[in-house]
PDB file of C-alpha atoms in Angstrom:
ATOM      1  CA  MET A 707      99.612  48.372-153.763  1.00 50.00           C
ATOM      2  CA  ASP A 708      99.882  48.801-157.464  1.00 54.00           C
ATOM      3  CA  ASN A 709      98.480  46.510-160.119  1.00 58.00           C
ATOM      4  CA  GLN A 710     101.793  44.758-160.788  1.00 60.00           C
ATOM      5  CA  PRO A 711     101.514  41.001-161.098  1.00 57.00           C
ATOM      6  CA  ASN A 712     102.937  39.121-158.113  1.00 59.00           C
ATOM      7  CA  ASP A 713     104.843  35.837-158.276  1.00 59.00           C
ATOM      8  CA  ILE A 714     101.662  33.768-158.773  1.00 61.00           C
ATOM      9  CA  GLY A 715     100.406  35.908-161.637  1.00 58.00           C
ATOM     10  CA  THR A 716      97.574  37.863-159.966  1.00 58.00           C
ATOM     11  CA  THR A 717      97.201  41.582-159.284  1.00 60.00           C
ATOM     12  CA  ALA A 718      95.807  43.296-156.213  1.00 57.00           C
ATOM     13  CA  THR A 719      92.530  44.082-157.989  1.00 58.00           C
ATOM     14  CA  ASP A 720      92.114  40.397-158.828  1.00 58.00           C
ATOM     15  CA  LEU A 721      91.998  39.602-155.084  1.00 58.00           C
ATOM     16  CA  VAL A 722      89.018  41.937-154.375  1.00 55.00           C
ATOM     17  CA  PRO A 723      85.820  39.901-154.597  1.00 58.00           C
ATOM     18  CA  THR A 724      83.200  41.225-156.955  1.00 59.00           C
ATOM     19  CA  PRO A 725      79.518  40.827-156.128  1.00 56.00           C
ATOM     20  CA  PRO A 726      77.624  38.411-158.333  1.00 57.00           C
ATOM     21  CA  ALA A 727      75.952  40.181-161.229  1.00 59.00           C
ATOM     22  CA  ASP A 728      72.715  38.213-160.972  1.00 67.00           C
ATOM     23  CA  GLY A 729      72.318  38.459-157.110  1.00 70.00           C
ATOM     24  CA  PRO A 730      70.131  40.982-155.321  1.00 77.00           C
ATOM     25  CA  ASP A 731      71.489  44.447-154.599  1.00 84.00           C
ATOM     26  CA  PHE A 732      70.815  44.720-150.886  1.00 86.00           C
ATOM     27  CA  LYS A 733      71.786  48.359-150.638  1.00 88.00           C
ATOM     28  CA  SER A 734      69.207  49.444-153.209  1.00 88.00           C
ATOM     29  CA  LEU A 735      66.590  47.164-151.597  1.00 89.00           C
ATOM     30  CA  TYR A 736      67.306  48.776-148.244  1.00 90.00           C
ATOM     31  CA  GLU A 737      67.001  52.285-149.704  1.00 90.00           C
ATOM     32  CA  GLN A 738      63.720  51.348-151.367  1.00 91.00           C
ATOM     33  CA  ALA A 739      62.347  49.969-148.112  1.00 91.00           C
ATOM     34  CA  GLN A 740      63.432  53.124-146.249  1.00 92.00           C
ATOM     35  CA  ALA A 741      61.706  55.312-148.849  1.00 92.00           C
ATOM     36  CA  LYS A 742      58.481  53.296-148.571  1.00 92.00           C
ATOM     37  CA  LEU A 743      58.625  53.473-144.786  1.00 90.00           C
ATOM     38  CA  THR A 744      59.115  57.238-144.858  1.00 92.00           C
ATOM     39  CA  ARG A 745      56.145  57.667-147.201  1.00 93.00           C
ATOM     40  CA  ALA A 746      53.996  55.397-145.021  1.00 93.00           C
ATOM     41  CA  GLU A 747      54.927  57.362-141.879  1.00 93.00           C
ATOM     42  CA  GLN A 748      54.045  60.639-143.575  1.00 92.00           C
ATOM     43  CA  THR A 749      50.704  59.197-144.755  1.00 94.00           C
ATOM     44  CA  ALA A 750      49.934  57.978-141.243  1.00 93.00           C
ATOM     45  CA  ARG A 751      50.637  61.446-139.813  1.00 92.00           C
ATOM     46  CA  ASP A 752      48.361  63.034-142.444  1.00 91.00           C
ATOM     47  CA  HIS A 753      45.561  60.561-141.706  1.00 93.00           C
ATOM     48  CA  SER A 754      45.898  61.090-137.958  1.00 92.00           C
ATOM     49  CA  ALA A 755      45.618  64.839-138.404  1.00 90.00           C
ATOM     50  CA  LYS A 756      42.554  64.393-140.625  1.00 92.00           C
ATOM     51  CA  ALA A 757      40.925  62.048-138.092  1.00 92.00           C
ATOM     52  CA  ASN A 758      41.483  64.590-135.331  1.00 91.00           C
ATOM     53  CA  ARG A 759      39.913  67.352-137.450  1.00 90.00           C
ATOM     54  CA  LEU A 760      36.933  65.089-138.204  1.00 89.00           C
ATOM     55  CA  ASP A 761      36.442  64.374-134.490  1.00 85.00           C
ATOM     56  CA  GLU A 762      36.508  68.103-133.770  1.00 85.00           C
ATOM     57  CA  LEU A 763      33.936  68.795-136.505  1.00 84.00           C
ATOM     58  CA  GLU A 764      31.630  66.022-135.241  1.00 81.00           C
ATOM     59  CA  ALA A 765      31.904  67.333-131.677  1.00 78.00           C
ATOM     60  CA  ALA A 766      31.051  70.866-132.857  1.00 78.00           C
ATOM     61  CA  GLN A 767      28.024  69.615-134.813  1.00 79.00           C
ATOM     62  CA  GLN A 768      26.552  67.627-131.888  1.00 77.00           C
ATOM     63  CA  THR A 769      23.365  68.967-130.452  1.00 79.00           C
ATOM     64  CA  GLU A 770      23.039  69.785-126.793  1.00 78.00           C
ATOM     65  CA  ALA A 771      20.966  66.601-126.315  1.00 80.00           C
ATOM     66  CA  GLU A 772      23.696  64.450-127.815  1.00 81.00           C
ATOM     67  CA  LYS A 773      26.311  66.110-125.636  1.00 81.00           C
ATOM     68  CA  ALA A 774      24.168  65.584-122.543  1.00 86.00           C
ATOM     69  CA  THR A 775      23.637  61.928-123.503  1.00 88.00           C
ATOM     70  CA  ALA A 776      27.405  61.428-123.911  1.00 87.00           C
ATOM     71  CA  ARG A 777      28.037  63.039-120.498  1.00 90.00           C
ATOM     72  CA  ALA A 778      25.376  60.845-118.919  1.00 93.00           C
ATOM     73  CA  GLU A 779      26.926  57.697-120.410  1.00 94.00           C
ATOM     74  CA  GLN A 780      30.363  58.697-119.069  1.00 94.00           C
ATOM     75  CA  ALA A 781      28.862  59.405-115.626  1.00 94.00           C
ATOM     76  CA  GLU A 782      27.056  56.030-115.624  1.00 92.00           C
ATOM     77  CA  ALA A 783      30.281  54.205-116.557  1.00 93.00           C
ATOM     78  CA  ALA A 784      32.144  56.012-113.740  1.00 93.00           C
ATOM     79  CA  ALA A 785      29.354  55.116-111.266  1.00 89.00           C
ATOM     80  CA  VAL A 786      29.525  51.437-112.274  1.00 88.00           C
ATOM     81  CA  ALA A 787      33.316  51.430-111.771  1.00 90.00           C
ATOM     82  CA  LEU A 788      33.008  53.110-108.353  1.00 90.00           C
ATOM     83  CA  ARG A 789      30.254  50.709-107.309  1.00 89.00           C
ATOM     84  CA  ARG A 790      32.469  47.750-108.240  1.00 89.00           C
ATOM     85  CA  ARG A 791      35.398  49.186-106.258  1.00 91.00           C
ATOM     86  CA  ALA A 792      33.122  49.729-103.245  1.00 90.00           C
ATOM     87  CA  VAL A 793      31.830  46.136-103.400  1.00 90.00           C
ATOM     88  CA  ASP A 794      35.397  44.815-103.736  1.00 90.00           C
ATOM     89  CA  ALA A 795      36.412  46.850-100.677  1.00 91.00           C
ATOM     90  CA  GLU A 796      33.501  45.427 -98.685  1.00 91.00           C
ATOM     91  CA  ILE A 797      34.433  41.918 -99.789  1.00 89.00           C
ATOM     92  CA  ARG A 798      38.054  42.403 -98.660  1.00 90.00           C
ATOM     93  CA  ALA A 799      36.869  43.879 -95.355  1.00 90.00           C
ATOM     94  CA  ALA A 800      34.564  40.924 -94.726  1.00 89.00           C
ATOM     95  CA  ALA A 801      37.278  38.370 -95.549  1.00 89.00           C
ATOM     96  CA  THR A 802      38.706  38.342 -92.026  1.00 87.00           C
ATOM     97  CA  GLY A 803      39.173  34.571 -91.901  1.00 86.00           C
ATOM     98  CA  TRP A 804      41.092  34.431 -95.178  1.00 86.00           C
ATOM     99  CA  ALA A 805      44.836  33.927 -95.358  1.00 87.00           C
ATOM    100  CA  ASP A 806      44.993  36.727 -97.946  1.00 88.00           C
ATOM    101  CA  PRO A 807      41.852  38.957 -97.956  1.00 88.00           C
ATOM    102  CA  SER A 808      42.854  40.448-101.301  1.00 87.00           C
ATOM    103  CA  ASP A 809      42.078  37.035-102.883  1.00 87.00           C
ATOM    104  CA  ALA A 810      38.419  37.106-101.777  1.00 87.00           C
ATOM    105  CA  PRO A 811      36.975  39.231-104.653  1.00 88.00           C
ATOM    106  CA  ARG A 812      38.251  36.679-107.183  1.00 89.00           C
ATOM    107  CA  TYR A 813      35.943  34.025-105.781  1.00 87.00           C
ATOM    108  CA  LEU A 814      32.725  36.101-105.802  1.00 85.00           C
ATOM    109  CA  ASP A 815      31.772  36.618-109.426  1.00 81.00           C
ATOM    110  CA  ASP A 816      28.380  38.353-109.542  1.00 83.00           C
ATOM    111  CA  ARG A 817      29.090  41.555-107.630  1.00 82.00           C
ATOM    112  CA  ASP A 818      25.905  43.253-108.824  1.00 83.00           C
ATOM    113  CA  ARG A 819      23.789  41.011-106.608  1.00 86.00           C
ATOM    114  CA  TYR A 820      25.383  42.554-103.519  1.00 88.00           C
ATOM    115  CA  VAL A 821      24.127  46.063-104.451  1.00 86.00           C
ATOM    116  CA  SER A 822      20.462  46.852-103.787  1.00 86.00           C
ATOM    117  CA  ALA A 823      18.297  49.047-106.002  1.00 84.00           C
ATOM    118  CA  ASP A 824      18.973  52.078-103.826  1.00 86.00           C
ATOM    119  CA  GLY A 825      22.771  51.515-103.995  1.00 83.00           C
ATOM    120  CA  GLU A 826      23.285  49.923-100.557  1.00 88.00           C
ATOM    121  CA  ILE A 827      25.812  47.063-100.297  1.00 88.00           C
ATOM    122  CA  ASP A 828      24.516  43.866 -98.650  1.00 89.00           C
ATOM    123  CA  THR A 829      27.396  42.925 -96.331  1.00 89.00           C
ATOM    124  CA  ALA A 830      25.467  40.016 -94.812  1.00 91.00           C
ATOM    125  CA  ALA A 831      25.197  38.299 -98.202  1.00 91.00           C
ATOM    126  CA  ILE A 832      28.917  38.940 -98.812  1.00 91.00           C
ATOM    127  CA  GLY A 833      29.789  37.349 -95.464  1.00 91.00           C
ATOM    128  CA  THR A 834      27.592  34.312 -96.154  1.00 92.00           C
ATOM    129  CA  ASP A 835      29.118  33.789 -99.597  1.00 91.00           C
ATOM    130  CA  LEU A 836      32.654  34.164 -98.285  1.00 90.00           C
ATOM    131  CA  ALA A 837      31.962  31.590 -95.575  1.00 91.00           C
ATOM    132  CA  ALA A 838      30.652  29.195 -98.255  1.00 92.00           C
ATOM    133  CA  VAL A 839      33.807  29.674-100.318  1.00 90.00           C
ATOM    134  CA  LEU A 840      36.008  28.965 -97.279  1.00 90.00           C
ATOM    135  CA  THR A 841      34.004  25.829 -96.560  1.00 91.00           C
ATOM    136  CA  ALA A 842      34.526  24.622-100.121  1.00 91.00           C
ATOM    137  CA  ARG A 843      38.202  25.697-100.226  1.00 90.00           C
ATOM    138  CA  PRO A 844      39.713  25.320 -96.734  1.00 89.00           C
ATOM    139  CA  HIS A 845      43.242  26.004 -98.036  1.00 88.00           C
ATOM    140  CA  LEU A 846      42.260  29.692 -98.302  1.00 87.00           C
ATOM    141  CA  THR A 847      41.648  29.916 -94.541  1.00 86.00           C
ATOM    142  CA  ARG A 848      44.083  31.789 -92.320  1.00 85.00           C
ATOM    143  CA  ALA A 849      46.215  29.508 -90.145  1.00 80.00           C
ATOM    144  CA  GLU A 850      45.368  29.565 -86.440  1.00 79.00           C
ATOM    145  CA  GLY A 851      47.951  30.834 -83.952  1.00 73.00           C
ATOM    146  CA  PRO A 852      51.259  32.529 -84.611  1.00 76.00           C
ATOM    147  CA  ARG A 853      53.174  31.372 -87.627  1.00 72.00           C
ATOM    148  CA  ARG A 854      56.313  29.437 -86.861  1.00 74.00           C
ATOM    149  CA  PRO A 855      59.335  30.953 -88.613  1.00 76.00           C
ATOM    150  CA  ALA A 856      61.149  28.890 -91.188  1.00 75.00           C
ATOM    151  CA  PRO A 857      64.453  27.513 -89.970  1.00 73.00           C
ATOM    152  CA  ASP A 858      67.658  29.157 -91.140  1.00 72.00           C
ATOM    153  CA  LEU A 859      69.860  26.289 -92.270  1.00 67.00           C
ATOM    154  CA  SER A 860      72.984  28.419 -92.270  1.00 67.00           C
ATOM    155  CA  GLN A 861      72.874  28.569 -88.455  1.00 68.00           C
ATOM    156  CA  GLY A 862      74.065  25.854 -86.100  1.00 63.00           C
ATOM    157  CA  PRO A 863      75.877  22.586 -86.709  1.00 57.00           C
ATOM    158  CA  ARG A 864      75.193  20.500 -89.776  1.00 57.00           C
ATOM    159  CA  PRO A 865      73.757  17.013 -89.417  1.00 56.00           C
ATOM    160  CA  GLY A 866      76.524  14.461 -89.699  1.00 55.00           C
ATOM    161  CA  GLY A 867      79.244  17.074 -89.412  1.00 54.00           C
ATOM    162  CA  PRO A 868      81.400  18.130 -86.497  1.00 53.00           C
ATOM    163  CA  ALA A 869      79.613  20.014 -83.742  1.00 59.00           C
ATOM    164  CA  GLY A 870      81.739  23.173 -84.196  1.00 66.00           C
ATOM    165  CA  GLY A 871      80.687  23.982 -87.748  1.00 76.00           C
ATOM    166  CA  VAL A 872      83.024  24.856 -90.616  1.00 81.00           C
ATOM    167  CA  ASP A 873      85.931  25.922 -88.371  1.00 84.00           C
ATOM    168  CA  ALA A 874      85.887  22.571 -86.629  1.00 84.00           C
ATOM    169  CA  GLN A 875      85.755  20.770 -89.978  1.00 87.00           C
ATOM    170  CA  ILE A 876      88.782  22.749 -91.196  1.00 90.00           C
ATOM    171  CA  THR A 877      90.717  21.954 -88.008  1.00 91.00           C
ATOM    172  CA  ALA A 878      89.800  18.250 -88.263  1.00 90.00           C
ATOM    173  CA  ALA A 879      90.822  18.110 -91.939  1.00 91.00           C
ATOM    174  CA  GLU A 880      94.181  19.800 -91.210  1.00 92.00           C
ATOM    175  CA  GLN A 881      94.894  17.473 -88.284  1.00 93.00           C
ATOM    176  CA  ALA A 882      94.084  14.478 -90.499  1.00 92.00           C
ATOM    177  CA  GLY A 883      96.404  15.843 -93.210  1.00 92.00           C
ATOM    178  CA  ASP A 884      93.515  16.196 -95.725  1.00 91.00           C
ATOM    179  CA  TRP A 885      94.714  19.474 -97.233  1.00 92.00           C
ATOM    180  CA  ALA A 886      92.348  19.362-100.206  1.00 92.00           C
ATOM    181  CA  THR A 887      89.295  19.284 -97.950  1.00 90.00           C
ATOM    182  CA  ALA A 888      90.759  21.979 -95.679  1.00 91.00           C
ATOM    183  CA  ILE A 889      91.392  24.292 -98.647  1.00 93.00           C
ATOM    184  CA  THR A 890      87.909  23.622-100.067  1.00 91.00           C
ATOM    185  CA  LEU A 891      86.290  24.457 -96.701  1.00 90.00           C
ATOM    186  CA  LYS A 892      88.358  27.636 -96.365  1.00 91.00           C
ATOM    187  CA  ASN A 893      87.328  28.729 -99.858  1.00 91.00           C
ATOM    188  CA  GLN A 894      83.679  28.088 -98.994  1.00 88.00           C
ATOM    189  CA  ARG A 895      84.048  30.186 -95.827  1.00 86.00           C
ATOM    190  CA  LEU A 896      85.662  33.044 -97.780  1.00 88.00           C
ATOM    191  CA  ALA A 897      82.951  32.907-100.438  1.00 86.00           C
ATOM    192  CA  GLU A 898      80.284  33.076 -97.705  1.00 84.00           C
ATOM    193  CA  MET A 899      82.015  36.055 -96.089  1.00 83.00           C
ATOM    194  CA  ALA A 900      82.205  37.813 -99.464  1.00 84.00           C
ATOM    195  CA  ARG A 901      78.475  37.268-100.039  1.00 84.00           C
ATOM    196  CA  LYS A 902      77.603  38.791 -96.674  1.00 82.00           C
ATOM    197  CA  GLN A 903      79.631  41.992 -97.252  1.00 80.00           C
ATOM    198  CA  PRO A 904      77.660  44.940 -98.662  1.00 68.00           C
TER     199      PRO A 904
END
């Protein structure tokens, strides 16, 4: 298109909108934000490297006693974690009357009281406390006898419907001349068959 005036007196360049002179320049704002972000990322990388070097220097300057103390603290933390896991395992093993034995550790808060000074786990105290919890909360108890399976409502005749199921309903609707119901039932049967296919 050239800049020749058209029949209403405007040129092609007159139709191109110009951004307002006093509005923000979003492109330059975006570029400024990107530049700041790049500088911040570089600064963060520099600081991370300096922190790693400082940690290495501090580790090199530690005395043997400090290193041994740090190792002992790590070993003690690992022993506490293992002791807790062992107590939790004993609690789950003692929760034979529970519907879900993995729930039992949640109800016994102070696990340290089940560990003696020499590190032995008091299973009798665990059993007593679990029995007390089951007495207070009987809904956590395992149901007696075999569990009855839930009924599958898709099997057998429907209450209030014909005894033969969907096929009998379709036949009855067609015999009665109720074509809308027959088509609806056939569509339902096809949808059910499509859902069952892998």
